[in-house]
PDB file of C-alpha atoms in Angstrom:
ATOM      1  CA  MET A   1      43.995  -3.918  42.643  1.00 49.00           C
ATOM      2  CA  ALA A   2      41.097  -1.623  41.773  1.00 50.00           C
ATOM      3  CA  LYS A   3      43.512   1.220  40.976  1.00 51.00           C
ATOM      4  CA  ILE A   4      45.528  -1.051  38.681  1.00 47.00           C
ATOM      5  CA  LYS A   5      42.349  -2.088  36.895  1.00 48.00           C
ATOM      6  CA  GLU A   6      41.279   1.552  36.493  1.00 54.00           C
ATOM      7  CA  LEU A   7      44.720   2.393  35.115  1.00 50.00           C
ATOM      8  CA  LEU A   8      44.542  -0.445  32.588  1.00 49.00           C
ATOM      9  CA  ILE A   9      41.068   0.643  31.513  1.00 50.00           C
ATOM     10  CA  SER A  10      42.274   4.195  31.037  1.00 55.00           C
ATOM     11  CA  PHE A  11      45.115   2.852  28.866  1.00 50.00           C
ATOM     12  CA  LEU A  12      42.697   0.828  26.774  1.00 50.00           C
ATOM     13  CA  ASN A  13      40.447   3.869  26.303  1.00 53.00           C
ATOM     14  CA  ASN A  14      43.392   6.136  25.487  1.00 51.00           C
ATOM     15  CA  GLU A  15      43.564   7.026  21.779  1.00 51.00           C
ATOM     16  CA  ASN A  16      47.362   6.857  21.699  1.00 51.00           C
ATOM     17  CA  TYR A  17      47.311   3.424  23.347  1.00 49.00           C
ATOM     18  CA  SER A  18      44.717   2.179  20.861  1.00 49.00           C
ATOM     19  CA  SER A  19      46.797   3.417  17.937  1.00 52.00           C
ATOM     20  CA  PHE A  20      49.948   1.853  19.370  1.00 51.00           C
ATOM     21  CA  THR A  21      48.188  -1.471  20.005  1.00 51.00           C
ATOM     22  CA  GLY A  22      46.774  -1.429  16.490  1.00 51.00           C
ATOM     23  CA  LEU A  23      50.244  -0.791  15.117  1.00 52.00           C
ATOM     24  CA  ILE A  24      51.697  -3.692  17.127  1.00 58.00           C
ATOM     25  CA  ILE A  25      48.968  -6.053  15.900  1.00 55.00           C
ATOM     26  CA  THR A  26      49.496  -4.927  12.298  1.00 55.00           C
ATOM     27  CA  VAL A  27      53.266  -5.360  12.494  1.00 58.00           C
ATOM     28  CA  TYR A  28      52.982  -8.769  14.160  1.00 56.00           C
ATOM     29  CA  THR A  29      50.390  -9.949  11.631  1.00 57.00           C
ATOM     30  CA  SER A  30      52.587  -8.763   8.761  1.00 60.00           C
ATOM     31  CA  PHE A  31      55.537 -10.602  10.330  1.00 60.00           C
ATOM     32  CA  LEU A  32      53.557 -13.848  10.573  1.00 57.00           C
ATOM     33  CA  ILE A  33      52.379 -13.550   6.962  1.00 60.00           C
ATOM     34  CA  ALA A  34      55.909 -12.828   5.709  1.00 61.00           C
ATOM     35  CA  LYS A  35      57.326 -15.704   7.746  1.00 61.00           C
ATOM     36  CA  LEU A  36      54.684 -18.082   6.439  1.00 59.00           C
ATOM     37  CA  ALA A  37      55.260 -16.922   2.857  1.00 60.00           C
ATOM     38  CA  ALA A  38      58.985 -17.660   3.204  1.00 62.00           C
ATOM     39  CA  TYR A  39      58.588 -20.898   5.155  1.00 60.00           C
ATOM     40  CA  TRP A  40      55.714 -22.639   3.370  1.00 66.00           C
ATOM     41  CA  PRO A  41      57.296 -23.083  -0.124  1.00 76.00           C
ATOM     42  CA  ASN A  42      60.392 -24.655   1.430  1.00 79.00           C
ATOM     43  CA  LYS A  43      58.259 -26.946   3.569  1.00 84.00           C
ATOM     44  CA  LEU A  44      56.335 -28.095   0.495  1.00 88.00           C
ATOM     45  CA  LYS A  45      59.630 -28.693  -1.315  1.00 91.00           C
ATOM     46  CA  VAL A  46      60.859 -30.910   1.528  1.00 91.00           C
ATOM     47  CA  LYS A  47      57.561 -32.819   1.578  1.00 92.00           C
ATOM     48  CA  GLN A  48      57.820 -33.394  -2.170  1.00 94.00           C
ATOM     49  CA  MET A  49      61.363 -34.724  -1.749  1.00 95.00           C
ATOM     50  CA  GLN A  50      60.204 -36.990   1.079  1.00 95.00           C
ATOM     51  CA  LEU A  51      57.482 -38.399  -1.136  1.00 95.00           C
ATOM     52  CA  ASP A  52      59.620 -38.815  -4.265  1.00 95.00           C
ATOM     53  CA  LEU A  53      62.843 -40.072  -2.696  1.00 96.00           C
ATOM     54  CA  VAL A  54      61.757 -42.019   0.387  1.00 95.00           C
ATOM     55  CA  TYR A  55      58.111 -42.887   0.907  1.00 95.00           C
ATOM     56  CA  LEU A  56      57.011 -43.619  -2.653  1.00 95.00           C
ATOM     57  CA  PRO A  57      59.987 -45.960  -3.328  1.00 96.00           C
ATOM     58  CA  LEU A  58      59.426 -47.701   0.012  1.00 96.00           C
ATOM     59  CA  TYR A  59      55.686 -47.976  -0.594  1.00 95.00           C
ATOM     60  CA  ARG A  60      56.367 -49.673  -3.925  1.00 94.00           C
ATOM     61  CA  LEU A  61      58.709 -52.159  -2.219  1.00 93.00           C
ATOM     62  CA  PHE A  62      55.963 -53.206   0.198  1.00 92.00           C
ATOM     63  CA  ILE A  63      52.755 -52.920  -1.796  1.00 89.00           C
ATOM     64  CA  ASN A  64      52.903 -56.420  -3.343  1.00 85.00           C
ATOM     65  CA  LEU A  65      54.870 -58.082  -0.546  1.00 87.00           C
ATOM     66  CA  PRO A  66      53.285 -61.281   0.849  1.00 87.00           C
ATOM     67  CA  PRO A  67      52.337 -61.325   4.556  1.00 80.00           C
ATOM     68  CA  ASN A  68      55.290 -63.548   5.437  1.00 86.00           C
ATOM     69  CA  ILE A  69      58.673 -63.880   3.741  1.00 90.00           C
ATOM     70  CA  ASN A  70      61.707 -66.047   4.382  1.00 91.00           C
ATOM     71  CA  LYS A  71      64.972 -64.881   5.915  1.00 91.00           C
ATOM     72  CA  LYS A  72      66.769 -64.403   2.582  1.00 91.00           C
ATOM     73  CA  GLN A  73      63.905 -62.316   1.196  1.00 92.00           C
ATOM     74  CA  ALA A  74      63.823 -60.284   4.409  1.00 91.00           C
ATOM     75  CA  LEU A  75      67.552 -59.638   4.195  1.00 92.00           C
ATOM     76  CA  ASP A  76      67.279 -58.541   0.549  1.00 93.00           C
ATOM     77  CA  LEU A  77      64.394 -56.251   1.450  1.00 93.00           C
ATOM     78  CA  TYR A  78      66.351 -54.807   4.367  1.00 93.00           C
ATOM     79  CA  GLU A  79      69.258 -53.980   2.026  1.00 94.00           C
ATOM     80  CA  LYS A  80      66.907 -52.095  -0.301  1.00 95.00           C
ATOM     81  CA  ILE A  81      65.227 -50.240   2.580  1.00 95.00           C
ATOM     82  CA  ASN A  82      68.550 -49.394   4.170  1.00 94.00           C
ATOM     83  CA  SER A  83      69.929 -48.111   0.852  1.00 95.00           C
ATOM     84  CA  ILE A  84      67.008 -45.688   0.462  1.00 96.00           C
ATOM     85  CA  LEU A  85      67.175 -44.496   4.083  1.00 95.00           C
ATOM     86  CA  ASP A  86      70.955 -44.187   4.073  1.00 94.00           C
ATOM     87  CA  GLU A  87      70.972 -42.109   0.884  1.00 94.00           C
ATOM     88  CA  HIS A  88      68.193 -39.796   2.073  1.00 95.00           C
ATOM     89  CA  TYR A  89      68.661 -40.033   5.828  1.00 93.00           C
ATOM     90  CA  GLU A  90      67.445 -36.513   6.667  1.00 92.00           C
ATOM     91  CA  LEU A  91      64.188 -36.933   4.725  1.00 94.00           C
ATOM     92  CA  ALA A  92      62.879 -39.933   6.663  1.00 92.00           C
ATOM     93  CA  PHE A  93      61.064 -39.552   9.952  1.00 88.00           C
ATOM     94  CA  PRO A  94      63.030 -40.825  13.009  1.00 86.00           C
ATOM     95  CA  GLN A  95      60.572 -43.664  13.681  1.00 85.00           C
ATOM     96  CA  LEU A  96      61.425 -45.211  10.324  1.00 90.00           C
ATOM     97  CA  HIS A  97      65.139 -45.313  11.129  1.00 92.00           C
ATOM     98  CA  SER A  98      64.302 -46.948  14.449  1.00 90.00           C
ATOM     99  CA  PHE A  99      62.163 -49.618  12.773  1.00 91.00           C
ATOM    100  CA  ASN A 100      64.896 -50.248  10.213  1.00 92.00           C
ATOM    101  CA  LEU A 101      67.423 -50.908  12.977  1.00 92.00           C
ATOM    102  CA  GLN A 102      64.961 -53.259  14.698  1.00 92.00           C
ATOM    103  CA  LEU A 103      64.507 -55.100  11.394  1.00 92.00           C
ATOM    104  CA  LYS A 104      68.244 -55.689  11.031  1.00 91.00           C
ATOM    105  CA  GLU A 105      68.531 -56.977  14.596  1.00 92.00           C
ATOM    106  CA  SER A 106      65.488 -59.246  14.171  1.00 92.00           C
ATOM    107  CA  ILE A 107      66.895 -60.810  10.995  1.00 91.00           C
ATOM    108  CA  LEU A 108      70.356 -61.369  12.460  1.00 89.00           C
ATOM    109  CA  GLU A 109      68.919 -62.862  15.661  1.00 89.00           C
ATOM    110  CA  ASP A 110      66.314 -64.883  13.713  1.00 86.00           C
ATOM    111  CA  ARG A 111      63.414 -63.276  15.577  1.00 88.00           C
ATOM    112  CA  ASP A 112      59.984 -62.287  14.229  1.00 89.00           C
ATOM    113  CA  TYR A 113      61.166 -59.951  11.451  1.00 90.00           C
ATOM    114  CA  ASN A 114      57.803 -60.243   9.646  1.00 92.00           C
ATOM    115  CA  LYS A 115      56.178 -58.326  12.509  1.00 89.00           C
ATOM    116  CA  ILE A 116      58.763 -55.540  12.154  1.00 91.00           C
ATOM    117  CA  LEU A 117      58.175 -55.475   8.387  1.00 92.00           C
ATOM    118  CA  HIS A 118      54.462 -55.084   9.048  1.00 89.00           C
ATOM    119  CA  ASN A 119      55.188 -52.141  11.367  1.00 87.00           C
ATOM    120  CA  ILE A 120      57.452 -50.538   8.759  1.00 91.00           C
ATOM    121  CA  PHE A 121      54.836 -50.899   6.026  1.00 91.00           C
ATOM    122  CA  HIS A 122      52.159 -49.421   8.287  1.00 88.00           C
ATOM    123  CA  GLN A 123      54.418 -46.463   9.073  1.00 89.00           C
ATOM    124  CA  VAL A 124      55.323 -45.961   5.412  1.00 92.00           C
ATOM    125  CA  SER A 125      51.758 -46.265   4.115  1.00 90.00           C
ATOM    126  CA  VAL A 126      50.376 -43.722   6.614  1.00 88.00           C
ATOM    127  CA  GLU A 127      53.153 -41.192   5.957  1.00 90.00           C
ATOM    128  CA  TYR A 128      52.768 -41.806   2.210  1.00 92.00           C
ATOM    129  CA  GLU A 129      49.072 -40.884   2.360  1.00 90.00           C
ATOM    130  CA  LEU A 130      49.726 -37.869   4.615  1.00 89.00           C
ATOM    131  CA  LEU A 131      52.388 -36.523   2.250  1.00 92.00           C
ATOM    132  CA  LYS A 132      50.152 -36.996  -0.787  1.00 92.00           C
ATOM    133  CA  LYS A 133      47.295 -35.208   0.945  1.00 88.00           C
ATOM    134  CA  SER A 134      49.442 -32.263   2.084  1.00 87.00           C
ATOM    135  CA  LEU A 135      50.826 -31.861  -1.460  1.00 91.00           C
ATOM    136  CA  GLY A 136      47.414 -31.953  -3.121  1.00 88.00           C
ATOM    137  CA  TYR A 137      47.637 -35.421  -4.696  1.00 86.00           C
ATOM    138  CA  PRO A 138      44.638 -37.784  -4.606  1.00 80.00           C
ATOM    139  CA  ALA A 139      44.725 -39.501  -1.218  1.00 74.00           C
ATOM    140  CA  GLU A 140      42.569 -41.149   1.424  1.00 70.00           C
ATOM    141  CA  ASN A 141      40.322 -38.830   3.402  1.00 72.00           C
ATOM    142  CA  SER A 142      41.559 -37.469   6.707  1.00 66.00           C
ATOM    143  CA  ILE A 143      39.317 -39.701   8.834  1.00 74.00           C
ATOM    144  CA  SER A 144      40.556 -42.887   7.130  1.00 68.00           C
ATOM    145  CA  ILE A 145      44.177 -41.812   7.550  1.00 67.00           C
ATOM    146  CA  PHE A 146      43.592 -40.941  11.213  1.00 69.00           C
ATOM    147  CA  ILE A 147      41.975 -44.332  11.890  1.00 69.00           C
ATOM    148  CA  ARG A 148      45.004 -46.109  10.397  1.00 65.00           C
ATOM    149  CA  MET A 149      47.491 -44.142  12.498  1.00 68.00           C
ATOM    150  CA  THR A 150      49.263 -45.694  15.455  1.00 68.00           C
ATOM    151  CA  SER A 151      48.348 -44.438  18.917  1.00 73.00           C
ATOM    152  CA  LYS A 152      51.446 -42.221  18.951  1.00 72.00           C
ATOM    153  CA  GLN A 153      50.665 -40.768  15.513  1.00 69.00           C
ATOM    154  CA  LYS A 154      47.094 -40.015  16.596  1.00 72.00           C
ATOM    155  CA  CYS A 155      48.321 -38.283  19.760  1.00 75.00           C
ATOM    156  CA  GLU A 156      50.916 -36.296  17.779  1.00 73.00           C
ATOM    157  CA  SER A 157      48.210 -35.203  15.323  1.00 69.00           C
ATOM    158  CA  ILE A 158      45.902 -34.060  18.135  1.00 77.00           C
ATOM    159  CA  MET A 159      48.715 -32.323  20.025  1.00 73.00           C
ATOM    160  CA  SER A 160      49.771 -30.395  16.899  1.00 72.00           C
ATOM    161  CA  ILE A 161      46.313 -28.779  16.893  1.00 74.00           C
ATOM    162  CA  VAL A 162      46.397 -28.210  20.669  1.00 76.00           C
ATOM    163  CA  ASN A 163      49.846 -26.592  20.415  1.00 73.00           C
ATOM    164  CA  VAL A 164      48.748 -24.169  17.697  1.00 71.00           C
ATOM    165  CA  LEU A 165      45.635 -23.141  19.647  1.00 72.00           C
ATOM    166  CA  TRP A 166      47.645 -22.751  22.863  1.00 69.00           C
ATOM    167  CA  ILE A 167      50.499 -20.735  21.316  1.00 69.00           C
ATOM    168  CA  THR A 168      48.240 -18.387  19.349  1.00 68.00           C
ATOM    169  CA  SER A 169      45.635 -17.873  22.105  1.00 66.00           C
ATOM    170  CA  PRO A 170      47.320 -14.700  23.510  1.00 64.00           C
ATOM    171  CA  ILE A 171      47.123 -13.118  20.038  1.00 65.00           C
ATOM    172  CA  TYR A 172      43.377 -13.716  19.821  1.00 64.00           C
ATOM    173  CA  ALA A 173      42.969 -12.504  23.410  1.00 62.00           C
ATOM    174  CA  GLY A 174      44.894  -9.327  22.641  1.00 62.00           C
ATOM    175  CA  ILE A 175      42.845  -8.605  19.506  1.00 62.00           C
ATOM    176  CA  PHE A 176      39.582  -9.238  21.372  1.00 62.00           C
ATOM    177  CA  ALA A 177      40.647  -6.988  24.250  1.00 58.00           C
ATOM    178  CA  PHE A 178      41.666  -4.271  21.804  1.00 58.00           C
ATOM    179  CA  LEU A 179      38.343  -4.421  19.959  1.00 60.00           C
ATOM    180  CA  THR A 180      36.199  -4.559  23.114  1.00 61.00           C
ATOM    181  CA  SER A 181      38.440  -2.488  25.441  1.00 58.00           C
ATOM    182  CA  SER A 182      38.030  -5.276  27.995  1.00 56.00           C
ATOM    183  CA  VAL A 183      40.787  -5.800  30.561  1.00 54.00           C
ATOM    184  CA  ASP A 184      38.942  -8.703  32.196  1.00 57.00           C
ATOM    185  CA  SER A 185      38.818 -10.767  29.003  1.00 56.00           C
ATOM    186  CA  LEU A 186      42.519 -10.166  28.360  1.00 55.00           C
ATOM    187  CA  SER A 187      43.484 -11.045  31.921  1.00 59.00           C
ATOM    188  CA  ALA A 188      41.321 -14.178  31.898  1.00 59.00           C
ATOM    189  CA  SER A 189      42.715 -15.350  28.543  1.00 60.00           C
ATOM    190  CA  LEU A 190      46.315 -14.784  29.543  1.00 61.00           C
ATOM    191  CA  GLY A 191      45.641 -16.487  32.875  1.00 63.00           C
ATOM    192  CA  VAL A 192      44.289 -19.571  31.088  1.00 63.00           C
ATOM    193  CA  PHE A 193      47.312 -19.544  28.744  1.00 64.00           C
ATOM    194  CA  ILE A 194      49.756 -19.472  31.674  1.00 68.00           C
ATOM    195  CA  PHE A 195      47.752 -22.073  33.619  1.00 69.00           C
ATOM    196  CA  LEU A 196      47.824 -24.491  30.657  1.00 71.00           C
ATOM    197  CA  THR A 197      51.554 -24.084  29.973  1.00 75.00           C
ATOM    198  CA  LEU A 198      52.781 -26.927  32.175  1.00 79.00           C
ATOM    199  CA  PRO A 199      49.964 -29.381  31.231  1.00 79.00           C
ATOM    200  CA  VAL A 200      50.510 -28.781  27.490  1.00 77.00           C
ATOM    201  CA  LEU A 201      54.287 -29.137  27.764  1.00 80.00           C
ATOM    202  CA  GLY A 202      53.800 -32.248  29.889  1.00 81.00           C
ATOM    203  CA  LEU A 203      51.457 -33.834  27.338  1.00 79.00           C
ATOM    204  CA  ASN A 204      53.922 -33.091  24.533  1.00 74.00           C
ATOM    205  CA  HIS A 205      56.660 -34.803  26.535  1.00 75.00           C
ATOM    206  CA  LEU A 206      54.490 -37.859  27.198  1.00 80.00           C
ATOM    207  CA  VAL A 207      53.523 -38.172  23.529  1.00 73.00           C
ATOM    208  CA  GLN A 208      57.177 -38.028  22.443  1.00 74.00           C
ATOM    209  CA  LYS A 209      57.995 -40.798  24.923  1.00 73.00           C
ATOM    210  CA  MET A 210      55.249 -43.078  23.581  1.00 71.00           C
ATOM    211  CA  LYS A 211      56.307 -46.148  21.627  1.00 70.00           C
ATOM    212  CA  ASP A 212      55.482 -46.247  17.907  1.00 60.00           C
TER     213      ASP A 212
END
């Protein structure tokens, strides 16, 4: 083990190794920047379409809706919701399609459809504010939006941050090891990354299985 450590240290202190590592970091950084530059405009375009074609029209349907409506009103509202979701199916988040199906079943079976409508409006209003904020429109602050989220939405929001930190941690470890010529810090960081793999994947799975 000591010989392996000495060999790694000699590699880190080798000028050719340092140059090669620097080149790898530069290339990888350039790749990430280029990928982000190509990906981000399209993502913003999709978000704008989601706002314009799905969540803004739905928000307007619900904004002045009374707390409770009769069966005929609920059926008319369902037809309008379903028309928007059917026309722009790929732009709506999966939870919204699920709620819409529950609404139809609740109306047909004469169950508590007002509760489903409340869930749909909550889902729409939160996503509406999130889309506005991500696109730079005036919107509620992040804390207010987070408080209004469902438990699943809160967990998904937290896990998105955890996933980014977990996935990018080897990059930061590699840069730190390169700058400090420290094998121990690199080994420790990579060890933590590998150790957390199963827990992070498990948490992601549990969050996806949560009910809305």
